[in-house]
Amino acid sequence: MKATILGAGNIGMALAEGLAESGACKKQDITLTKRNAKALAELQKKGFKTSLSNTEAIKGADTIFVCVLPQQLNELLEEIRPAVNTKKQLIVSVVTGAHTSVFKNILGDQTRIIRAMPNTAMKVRESMTCLSSSNATQKDINMVQALFNTMGQSIIIEENMMSAATALCACGIAFFLRTIRAASQGGVEIGFHAGDALKIAAQTALGAAKLLTENNSHPEQEIDKVTSPKGCTIAGLNEMEYQGLSSAMIKGIKLSADIANNLYKAS
């Protein structure tokens, strides 16, 4: 498959590297665009094709990944509109808050489009990606889901849940990283060197996640296995809950979802 990624920012580059490292695409079959010519020169050194022109970049592409900021979307779509072949080219949008109707209004009602909300763990093939579609064939959906599955796991959801997916999936990476950082800081406070504390916290978090995904269990089931009467685990958990751990996470996710839902509108 030949892919063009319009907007080689953090998510665009994570996607490009994920596609290449997973073997889904060869680097020479991935074209990246960016406004900064110097940055593109660095990407060329990595083996990717590059272009300063979005219109030129999409020529010959089977799939066009749109990874620009919400406020840049309309201008981009107007720019590429004359060059897009909606019969042959599939659009995959990673633009926060932009409904598929935005693409169809500018590129045409027949545009085949899939919205994807991955996270930056694509680069290490551990992303969680939520997908929804409009006008896409089952073959399109299967192909895109297979692509993202090479970079982690994916699920198909209704489009009205994409803002929620943004908060839990894409923003969620930052939320869990912050909790790991907090745990490592706690480790330093109780005597570990910073590097050791971070390694212990990160591996422990990875282990906790795997217990859920591989055992298909609920967090409380696994928590019950390590909490004993009058023990140190339950004491620590209760203190964290008293300080608002769960409520803070829930409120943060709700706020992120609300803002994600309005990012394109605000732009």
PDB file of C-alpha atoms in Angstrom:
ATOM      1  CA  MET A   1       0.000   0.000   0.000  1.00  0.00           C
ATOM      2  CA  LYS A   2       1.159   3.517  -0.805  1.00  0.00           C
ATOM      3  CA  ALA A   3       0.296   5.959   1.944  1.00  0.00           C
ATOM      4  CA  THR A   4       0.470   9.721   2.249  1.00  0.00           C
ATOM      5  CA  ILE A   5       0.459  11.348   5.664  1.00  0.00           C
ATOM      6  CA  LEU A   6      -0.588  14.985   5.544  1.00  0.00           C
ATOM      7  CA  GLY A   7       0.890  16.591   8.640  1.00  0.00           C
ATOM      8  CA  ALA A   8       4.002  14.884   9.978  1.00  0.00           C
ATOM      9  CA  GLY A   9       3.660  16.141  13.557  1.00  0.00           C
ATOM     10  CA  ASN A  10       3.819  13.929  16.644  1.00  0.00           C
ATOM     11  CA  ILE A  11       0.830  11.740  15.719  1.00  0.00           C
ATOM     12  CA  GLY A  12       1.694  11.782  12.004  1.00  0.00           C
ATOM     13  CA  MET A  13       5.245  10.633  12.702  1.00  0.00           C
ATOM     14  CA  ALA A  14       4.117   8.011  15.210  1.00  0.00           C
ATOM     15  CA  LEU A  15       1.801   6.709  12.497  1.00  0.00           C
ATOM     16  CA  ALA A  16       4.537   6.733   9.834  1.00  0.00           C
ATOM     17  CA  GLU A  17       7.026   4.944  12.065  1.00  0.00           C
ATOM     18  CA  GLY A  18       4.365   2.520  13.233  1.00  0.00           C
ATOM     19  CA  LEU A  19       3.401   1.652   9.654  1.00  0.00           C
ATOM     20  CA  ALA A  20       7.037   1.123   8.723  1.00  0.00           C
ATOM     21  CA  GLU A  21       8.138  -0.792  11.818  1.00  0.00           C
ATOM     22  CA  SER A  22       5.110  -3.084  11.677  1.00  0.00           C
ATOM     23  CA  GLY A  23       5.832  -3.949   8.046  1.00  0.00           C
ATOM     24  CA  ALA A  24       2.457  -2.642   6.885  1.00  0.00           C
ATOM     25  CA  CYS A  25       4.226  -0.205   4.533  1.00  0.00           C
ATOM     26  CA  LYS A  26       7.755   0.300   3.280  1.00  0.00           C
ATOM     27  CA  LYS A  27       9.297   3.651   4.175  1.00  0.00           C
ATOM     28  CA  GLN A  28       9.745   4.508   0.509  1.00  0.00           C
ATOM     29  CA  ASP A  29       5.997   4.015   0.010  1.00  0.00           C
ATOM     30  CA  ILE A  30       5.113   6.565   2.707  1.00  0.00           C
ATOM     31  CA  THR A  31       5.034  10.245   1.715  1.00  0.00           C
ATOM     32  CA  LEU A  32       5.076  12.837   4.491  1.00  0.00           C
ATOM     33  CA  THR A  33       4.191  16.517   4.319  1.00  0.00           C
ATOM     34  CA  LYS A  34       5.191  19.301   6.654  1.00  0.00           C
ATOM     35  CA  ARG A  35       5.473  23.058   6.295  1.00  0.00           C
ATOM     36  CA  ASN A  36       9.081  23.096   7.498  1.00  0.00           C
ATOM     37  CA  ALA A  37      11.525  22.209   4.689  1.00  0.00           C
ATOM     38  CA  LYS A  38      14.383  21.621   7.135  1.00  0.00           C
ATOM     39  CA  ALA A  39      12.288  19.128   9.083  1.00  0.00           C
ATOM     40  CA  LEU A  40      11.384  17.314   5.862  1.00  0.00           C
ATOM     41  CA  ALA A  41      15.077  16.953   5.007  1.00  0.00           C
ATOM     42  CA  GLU A  42      15.570  15.112   8.298  1.00  0.00           C
ATOM     43  CA  LEU A  43      12.656  12.792   7.473  1.00  0.00           C
ATOM     44  CA  GLN A  44      14.163  12.052   4.068  1.00  0.00           C
ATOM     45  CA  LYS A  45      17.321  10.878   5.804  1.00  0.00           C
ATOM     46  CA  LYS A  46      15.154   8.335   7.644  1.00  0.00           C
ATOM     47  CA  GLY A  47      14.017   6.860   4.320  1.00  0.00           C
ATOM     48  CA  PHE A  48      10.572   8.449   3.921  1.00  0.00           C
ATOM     49  CA  LYS A  49       9.419  10.339   0.853  1.00  0.00           C
ATOM     50  CA  THR A  50       8.596  13.969   1.604  1.00  0.00           C
ATOM     51  CA  SER A  51       6.844  16.900  -0.017  1.00  0.00           C
ATOM     52  CA  LEU A  52       6.069  20.511   0.773  1.00  0.00           C
ATOM     53  CA  SER A  53       2.987  20.237  -1.458  1.00  0.00           C
ATOM     54  CA  ASN A  54      -0.030  18.382  -0.098  1.00  0.00           C
ATOM     55  CA  THR A  55      -1.520  18.189  -3.592  1.00  0.00           C
ATOM     56  CA  GLU A  56       1.602  16.592  -5.052  1.00  0.00           C
ATOM     57  CA  ALA A  57       1.979  14.275  -2.075  1.00  0.00           C
ATOM     58  CA  ILE A  58      -1.384  12.556  -2.563  1.00  0.00           C
ATOM     59  CA  LYS A  59      -0.766  11.642  -6.200  1.00  0.00           C
ATOM     60  CA  GLY A  60      -0.565   7.850  -6.488  1.00  0.00           C
ATOM     61  CA  ALA A  61      -1.536   7.256  -2.850  1.00  0.00           C
ATOM     62  CA  ASP A  62      -3.965   4.463  -2.033  1.00  0.00           C
ATOM     63  CA  THR A  63      -4.708   5.861   1.411  1.00  0.00           C
ATOM     64  CA  ILE A  64      -4.453   9.473   2.567  1.00  0.00           C
ATOM     65  CA  PHE A  65      -3.976   9.973   6.309  1.00  0.00           C
ATOM     66  CA  VAL A  66      -4.985  13.459   7.469  1.00  0.00           C
ATOM     67  CA  CYS A  67      -3.096  14.339  10.651  1.00  0.00           C
ATOM     68  CA  VAL A  68      -3.284  18.141  10.814  1.00  0.00           C
ATOM     69  CA  LEU A  69      -4.611  20.320  13.624  1.00  0.00           C
ATOM     70  CA  PRO A  70      -8.361  21.041  13.608  1.00  0.00           C
ATOM     71  CA  GLN A  71      -7.799  24.706  12.741  1.00  0.00           C
ATOM     72  CA  GLN A  72      -5.776  23.685   9.656  1.00  0.00           C
ATOM     73  CA  LEU A  73      -8.297  21.190   8.284  1.00  0.00           C
ATOM     74  CA  ASN A  74     -10.564  23.319   6.097  1.00  0.00           C
ATOM     75  CA  GLU A  75      -7.650  24.997   4.332  1.00  0.00           C
ATOM     76  CA  LEU A  76      -6.020  21.609   3.730  1.00  0.00           C
ATOM     77  CA  LEU A  77      -9.184  20.033   2.304  1.00  0.00           C
ATOM     78  CA  GLU A  78      -9.755  22.979  -0.037  1.00  0.00           C
ATOM     79  CA  GLU A  79      -6.138  22.651  -1.181  1.00  0.00           C
ATOM     80  CA  ILE A  80      -6.282  18.944  -2.012  1.00  0.00           C
ATOM     81  CA  ARG A  81      -9.896  18.875  -3.266  1.00  0.00           C
ATOM     82  CA  PRO A  82      -8.996  19.153  -6.996  1.00  0.00           C
ATOM     83  CA  ALA A  83      -6.448  16.331  -6.706  1.00  0.00           C
ATOM     84  CA  VAL A  84      -8.368  13.769  -4.627  1.00  0.00           C
ATOM     85  CA  ASN A  85      -9.806  10.797  -6.502  1.00  0.00           C
ATOM     86  CA  THR A  86     -12.678   9.797  -4.218  1.00  0.00           C
ATOM     87  CA  LYS A  87     -13.330   6.613  -6.224  1.00  0.00           C
ATOM     88  CA  LYS A  88      -9.815   5.266  -5.751  1.00  0.00           C
ATOM     89  CA  GLN A  89      -8.449   6.969  -2.648  1.00  0.00           C
ATOM     90  CA  LEU A  90      -9.500   6.309   0.927  1.00  0.00           C
ATOM     91  CA  ILE A  91      -9.298   9.114   3.485  1.00  0.00           C
ATOM     92  CA  VAL A  92      -8.306   8.277   7.061  1.00  0.00           C
ATOM     93  CA  SER A  93      -8.728  11.209   9.448  1.00  0.00           C
ATOM     94  CA  VAL A  94      -6.876  11.561  12.727  1.00  0.00           C
ATOM     95  CA  VAL A  95      -8.170  15.120  13.210  1.00  0.00           C
ATOM     96  CA  THR A  96      -9.642  15.679  16.655  1.00  0.00           C
ATOM     97  CA  GLY A  97     -13.283  16.725  16.689  1.00  0.00           C
ATOM     98  CA  ALA A  98     -13.805  16.837  12.909  1.00  0.00           C
ATOM     99  CA  HIS A  99     -16.920  14.902  11.864  1.00  0.00           C
ATOM    100  CA  THR A 100     -16.874  12.939   8.597  1.00  0.00           C
ATOM    101  CA  SER A 101     -19.478  15.381   7.264  1.00  0.00           C
ATOM    102  CA  VAL A 102     -16.751  18.066   7.187  1.00  0.00           C
ATOM    103  CA  PHE A 103     -14.795  15.979   4.674  1.00  0.00           C
ATOM    104  CA  LYS A 104     -17.850  15.142   2.578  1.00  0.00           C
ATOM    105  CA  ASN A 105     -18.968  18.770   2.444  1.00  0.00           C
ATOM    106  CA  ILE A 106     -15.661  19.794   0.876  1.00  0.00           C
ATOM    107  CA  LEU A 107     -14.445  16.692  -0.972  1.00  0.00           C
ATOM    108  CA  GLY A 108     -17.864  15.378  -2.053  1.00  0.00           C
ATOM    109  CA  ASP A 109     -20.663  13.216  -0.691  1.00  0.00           C
ATOM    110  CA  GLN A 110     -19.105  10.024  -2.066  1.00  0.00           C
ATOM    111  CA  THR A 111     -15.857  10.427  -0.148  1.00  0.00           C
ATOM    112  CA  ARG A 112     -14.879   7.198   1.606  1.00  0.00           C
ATOM    113  CA  ILE A 113     -13.627   8.164   5.017  1.00  0.00           C
ATOM    114  CA  ILE A 114     -12.563   6.435   8.195  1.00  0.00           C
ATOM    115  CA  ARG A 115     -11.945   8.355  11.404  1.00  0.00           C
ATOM    116  CA  ALA A 116      -9.170   6.946  13.556  1.00  0.00           C
ATOM    117  CA  MET A 117      -8.221   7.902  17.077  1.00  0.00           C
ATOM    118  CA  PRO A 118      -4.948   6.160  17.975  1.00  0.00           C
ATOM    119  CA  ASN A 119      -2.325   7.224  20.477  1.00  0.00           C
ATOM    120  CA  THR A 120       1.420   7.759  20.334  1.00  0.00           C
ATOM    121  CA  ALA A 121       2.111   4.196  21.519  1.00  0.00           C
ATOM    122  CA  MET A 122       1.803   3.295  17.818  1.00  0.00           C
ATOM    123  CA  LYS A 123       5.555   3.733  17.679  1.00  0.00           C
ATOM    124  CA  VAL A 124       6.064   0.786  20.051  1.00  0.00           C
ATOM    125  CA  ARG A 125       3.128  -1.173  18.581  1.00  0.00           C
ATOM    126  CA  GLU A 126       0.987  -0.823  21.695  1.00  0.00           C
ATOM    127  CA  SER A 127      -1.574   1.762  20.566  1.00  0.00           C
ATOM    128  CA  MET A 128      -5.269   1.582  21.291  1.00  0.00           C
ATOM    129  CA  THR A 129      -7.122   2.859  18.217  1.00  0.00           C
ATOM    130  CA  CYS A 130     -10.837   3.619  17.935  1.00  0.00           C
ATOM    131  CA  LEU A 131     -12.319   3.640  14.426  1.00  0.00           C
ATOM    132  CA  SER A 132     -15.562   4.870  12.846  1.00  0.00           C
ATOM    133  CA  SER A 133     -16.499   5.287   9.202  1.00  0.00           C
ATOM    134  CA  SER A 134     -18.732   6.872   6.579  1.00  0.00           C
ATOM    135  CA  ASN A 135     -19.159   5.553   3.022  1.00  0.00           C
ATOM    136  CA  ALA A 136     -16.251   3.168   3.586  1.00  0.00           C
ATOM    137  CA  THR A 137     -16.650  -0.369   2.294  1.00  0.00           C
ATOM    138  CA  GLN A 138     -16.203  -3.365   4.558  1.00  0.00           C
ATOM    139  CA  LYS A 139     -12.964  -4.007   2.656  1.00  0.00           C
ATOM    140  CA  ASP A 140     -11.793  -0.474   3.547  1.00  0.00           C
ATOM    141  CA  ILE A 141     -12.680  -0.961   7.207  1.00  0.00           C
ATOM    142  CA  ASN A 142     -10.996  -4.366   7.380  1.00  0.00           C
ATOM    143  CA  MET A 143      -7.853  -2.995   5.744  1.00  0.00           C
ATOM    144  CA  VAL A 144      -7.558   0.028   8.039  1.00  0.00           C
ATOM    145  CA  GLN A 145      -8.319  -2.008  11.141  1.00  0.00           C
ATOM    146  CA  ALA A 146      -5.681  -4.549  10.109  1.00  0.00           C
ATOM    147  CA  LEU A 147      -3.187  -1.697   9.656  1.00  0.00           C
ATOM    148  CA  PHE A 148      -3.809  -0.283  13.107  1.00  0.00           C
ATOM    149  CA  ASN A 149      -3.821  -3.769  14.628  1.00  0.00           C
ATOM    150  CA  THR A 150      -0.190  -4.117  13.523  1.00  0.00           C
ATOM    151  CA  MET A 151       0.486  -1.158  15.828  1.00  0.00           C
ATOM    152  CA  GLY A 152      -1.519  -2.380  18.824  1.00  0.00           C
ATOM    153  CA  GLN A 153      -5.239  -3.049  19.134  1.00  0.00           C
ATOM    154  CA  SER A 154      -8.321  -1.401  17.642  1.00  0.00           C
ATOM    155  CA  ILE A 155     -12.090  -1.386  17.972  1.00  0.00           C
ATOM    156  CA  ILE A 156     -14.936  -0.113  15.784  1.00  0.00           C
ATOM    157  CA  ILE A 157     -17.217   2.422  17.476  1.00  0.00           C
ATOM    158  CA  GLU A 158     -20.040   4.761  16.499  1.00  0.00           C
ATOM    159  CA  GLU A 159     -18.887   8.162  15.294  1.00  0.00           C
ATOM    160  CA  ASN A 160     -20.728   9.942  18.097  1.00  0.00           C
ATOM    161  CA  MET A 161     -18.270   8.286  20.513  1.00  0.00           C
ATOM    162  CA  MET A 162     -15.118   9.628  18.852  1.00  0.00           C
ATOM    163  CA  SER A 163     -14.690  12.590  21.211  1.00  0.00           C
ATOM    164  CA  ALA A 164     -14.974  10.206  24.149  1.00  0.00           C
ATOM    165  CA  ALA A 165     -12.377   7.996  22.447  1.00  0.00           C
ATOM    166  CA  THR A 166     -10.083  10.997  22.117  1.00  0.00           C
ATOM    167  CA  ALA A 167     -10.196  11.586  25.865  1.00  0.00           C
ATOM    168  CA  LEU A 168      -9.818   7.974  26.983  1.00  0.00           C
ATOM    169  CA  CYS A 169      -7.484   6.733  24.254  1.00  0.00           C
ATOM    170  CA  ALA A 170      -5.376   9.599  22.882  1.00  0.00           C
ATOM    171  CA  CYS A 171      -5.303  11.882  25.936  1.00  0.00           C
ATOM    172  CA  GLY A 172      -5.251   8.769  28.102  1.00  0.00           C
ATOM    173  CA  ILE A 173      -1.599   8.152  27.258  1.00  0.00           C
ATOM    174  CA  ALA A 174      -0.711  11.397  29.039  1.00  0.00           C
ATOM    175  CA  PHE A 175      -2.979  10.583  31.980  1.00  0.00           C
ATOM    176  CA  PHE A 176      -1.365   7.199  32.586  1.00  0.00           C
ATOM    177  CA  LEU A 177       2.127   8.622  32.058  1.00  0.00           C
ATOM    178  CA  ARG A 178       1.402  11.213  34.725  1.00  0.00           C
ATOM    179  CA  THR A 179       0.280   8.513  37.174  1.00  0.00           C
ATOM    180  CA  ILE A 180       3.497   6.577  36.483  1.00  0.00           C
ATOM    181  CA  ARG A 181       5.483   9.747  37.090  1.00  0.00           C
ATOM    182  CA  ALA A 182       3.640  10.284  40.365  1.00  0.00           C
ATOM    183  CA  ALA A 183       4.360   6.699  41.419  1.00  0.00           C
ATOM    184  CA  SER A 184       8.044   7.128  40.611  1.00  0.00           C
ATOM    185  CA  GLN A 185       8.164  10.343  42.638  1.00  0.00           C
ATOM    186  CA  GLY A 186       6.641   8.428  45.526  1.00  0.00           C
ATOM    187  CA  GLY A 187       9.396   5.871  45.030  1.00  0.00           C
ATOM    188  CA  VAL A 188      12.047   8.567  45.361  1.00  0.00           C
ATOM    189  CA  GLU A 189      10.370   9.823  48.532  1.00  0.00           C
ATOM    190  CA  ILE A 190      10.660   6.378  50.124  1.00  0.00           C
ATOM    191  CA  GLY A 191      14.321   5.957  49.215  1.00  0.00           C
ATOM    192  CA  PHE A 192      14.857   4.849  45.588  1.00  0.00           C
ATOM    193  CA  HIS A 193      17.092   6.699  43.165  1.00  0.00           C
ATOM    194  CA  ALA A 194      15.032   8.451  40.455  1.00  0.00           C
ATOM    195  CA  GLY A 195      16.061   6.106  37.627  1.00  0.00           C
ATOM    196  CA  ASP A 196      15.318   2.983  39.654  1.00  0.00           C
ATOM    197  CA  ALA A 197      11.996   4.388  40.860  1.00  0.00           C
ATOM    198  CA  LEU A 198      10.873   5.166  37.310  1.00  0.00           C
ATOM    199  CA  LYS A 199      11.883   1.720  36.047  1.00  0.00           C
ATOM    200  CA  ILE A 200      10.000   0.000  38.865  1.00  0.00           C
ATOM    201  CA  ALA A 201       6.899   2.170  38.409  1.00  0.00           C
ATOM    202  CA  ALA A 202       6.783   1.781  34.612  1.00  0.00           C
ATOM    203  CA  GLN A 203       7.243  -1.996  34.671  1.00  0.00           C
ATOM    204  CA  THR A 204       4.669  -2.344  37.446  1.00  0.00           C
ATOM    205  CA  ALA A 205       2.165  -0.331  35.394  1.00  0.00           C
ATOM    206  CA  LEU A 206       2.888  -2.526  32.362  1.00  0.00           C
ATOM    207  CA  GLY A 207       2.315  -5.628  34.475  1.00  0.00           C
ATOM    208  CA  ALA A 208      -0.960  -4.275  35.830  1.00  0.00           C
ATOM    209  CA  ALA A 209      -2.242  -3.605  32.308  1.00  0.00           C
ATOM    210  CA  LYS A 210      -1.247  -7.076  31.118  1.00  0.00           C
ATOM    211  CA  LEU A 211      -3.059  -8.716  34.017  1.00  0.00           C
ATOM    212  CA  LEU A 212      -6.282  -7.131  32.713  1.00  0.00           C
ATOM    213  CA  THR A 213      -5.747  -7.716  28.991  1.00  0.00           C
ATOM    214  CA  GLU A 214      -4.422 -11.259  29.235  1.00  0.00           C
ATOM    215  CA  ASN A 215      -6.696 -12.504  32.038  1.00  0.00           C
ATOM    216  CA  ASN A 216      -9.706 -10.568  30.696  1.00  0.00           C
ATOM    217  CA  SER A 217     -10.391  -9.595  34.283  1.00  0.00           C
ATOM    218  CA  HIS A 218     -11.732  -6.556  36.124  1.00  0.00           C
ATOM    219  CA  PRO A 219      -9.314  -4.286  38.034  1.00  0.00           C
ATOM    220  CA  GLU A 220     -11.023  -5.025  41.349  1.00  0.00           C
ATOM    221  CA  GLN A 221     -10.500  -8.759  40.851  1.00  0.00           C
ATOM    222  CA  GLU A 222      -6.760  -8.216  40.554  1.00  0.00           C
ATOM    223  CA  ILE A 223      -6.749  -5.675  43.402  1.00  0.00           C
ATOM    224  CA  ASP A 224      -8.457  -8.182  45.714  1.00  0.00           C
ATOM    225  CA  LYS A 225      -5.554 -10.584  45.114  1.00  0.00           C
ATOM    226  CA  VAL A 226      -3.030  -8.157  46.611  1.00  0.00           C
ATOM    227  CA  THR A 227      -5.034  -6.604  49.450  1.00  0.00           C
ATOM    228  CA  SER A 228      -5.124  -8.315  52.814  1.00  0.00           C
ATOM    229  CA  PRO A 229      -6.875  -7.276  56.058  1.00  0.00           C
ATOM    230  CA  LYS A 230      -5.012  -4.461  57.813  1.00  0.00           C
ATOM    231  CA  GLY A 231      -2.345  -4.685  55.098  1.00  0.00           C
ATOM    232  CA  CYS A 232      -0.183  -2.010  53.500  1.00  0.00           C
ATOM    233  CA  THR A 233      -1.839  -2.204  50.065  1.00  0.00           C
ATOM    234  CA  ILE A 234      -5.367  -1.428  51.244  1.00  0.00           C
ATOM    235  CA  ALA A 235      -4.022   1.341  53.484  1.00  0.00           C
ATOM    236  CA  GLY A 236      -2.294   2.979  50.516  1.00  0.00           C
ATOM    237  CA  LEU A 237      -5.326   2.569  48.250  1.00  0.00           C
ATOM    238  CA  ASN A 238      -7.706   4.067  50.794  1.00  0.00           C
ATOM    239  CA  GLU A 239      -5.436   7.064  51.332  1.00  0.00           C
ATOM    240  CA  MET A 240      -5.235   7.656  47.552  1.00  0.00           C
ATOM    241  CA  GLU A 241      -9.017   7.479  47.238  1.00  0.00           C
ATOM    242  CA  TYR A 242      -9.395   9.838  50.200  1.00  0.00           C
ATOM    243  CA  GLN A 243      -7.142  12.289  48.354  1.00  0.00           C
ATOM    244  CA  GLY A 244      -9.320  11.999  45.232  1.00  0.00           C
ATOM    245  CA  LEU A 245      -7.403   9.677  42.890  1.00  0.00           C
ATOM    246  CA  SER A 246     -10.365   8.112  41.075  1.00  0.00           C
ATOM    247  CA  SER A 247     -12.549  11.222  41.058  1.00  0.00           C
ATOM    248  CA  ALA A 248      -9.690  13.336  39.671  1.00  0.00           C
ATOM    249  CA  MET A 249      -9.118  10.875  36.814  1.00  0.00           C
ATOM    250  CA  ILE A 250     -12.838  10.692  36.002  1.00  0.00           C
ATOM    251  CA  LYS A 251     -13.235  14.482  36.028  1.00  0.00           C
ATOM    252  CA  GLY A 252     -10.143  14.922  33.859  1.00  0.00           C
ATOM    253  CA  ILE A 253     -11.392  12.445  31.259  1.00  0.00           C
ATOM    254  CA  LYS A 254     -14.826  14.110  31.157  1.00  0.00           C
ATOM    255  CA  LEU A 255     -13.278  17.547  30.695  1.00  0.00           C
ATOM    256  CA  SER A 256     -10.974  16.312  27.916  1.00  0.00           C
ATOM    257  CA  ALA A 257     -13.941  14.739  26.109  1.00  0.00           C
ATOM    258  CA  ASP A 258     -15.916  17.991  26.293  1.00  0.00           C
ATOM    259  CA  ILE A 259     -13.011  20.007  24.908  1.00  0.00           C
ATOM    260  CA  ALA A 260     -12.263  17.432  22.182  1.00  0.00           C
ATOM    261  CA  ASN A 261     -15.871  17.622  21.031  1.00  0.00           C
ATOM    262  CA  ASN A 262     -15.526  21.361  20.506  1.00  0.00           C
ATOM    263  CA  LEU A 263     -11.989  21.686  19.135  1.00  0.00           C
ATOM    264  CA  TYR A 264     -12.994  21.742  15.470  1.00  0.00           C
ATOM    265  CA  LYS A 265     -15.963  24.033  16.200  1.00  0.00           C
ATOM    266  CA  ALA A 266     -13.700  26.423  18.068  1.00  0.00           C
ATOM    267  CA  SER A 267     -11.217  26.528  15.209  1.00  0.00           C
TER     268      SER A 267
END
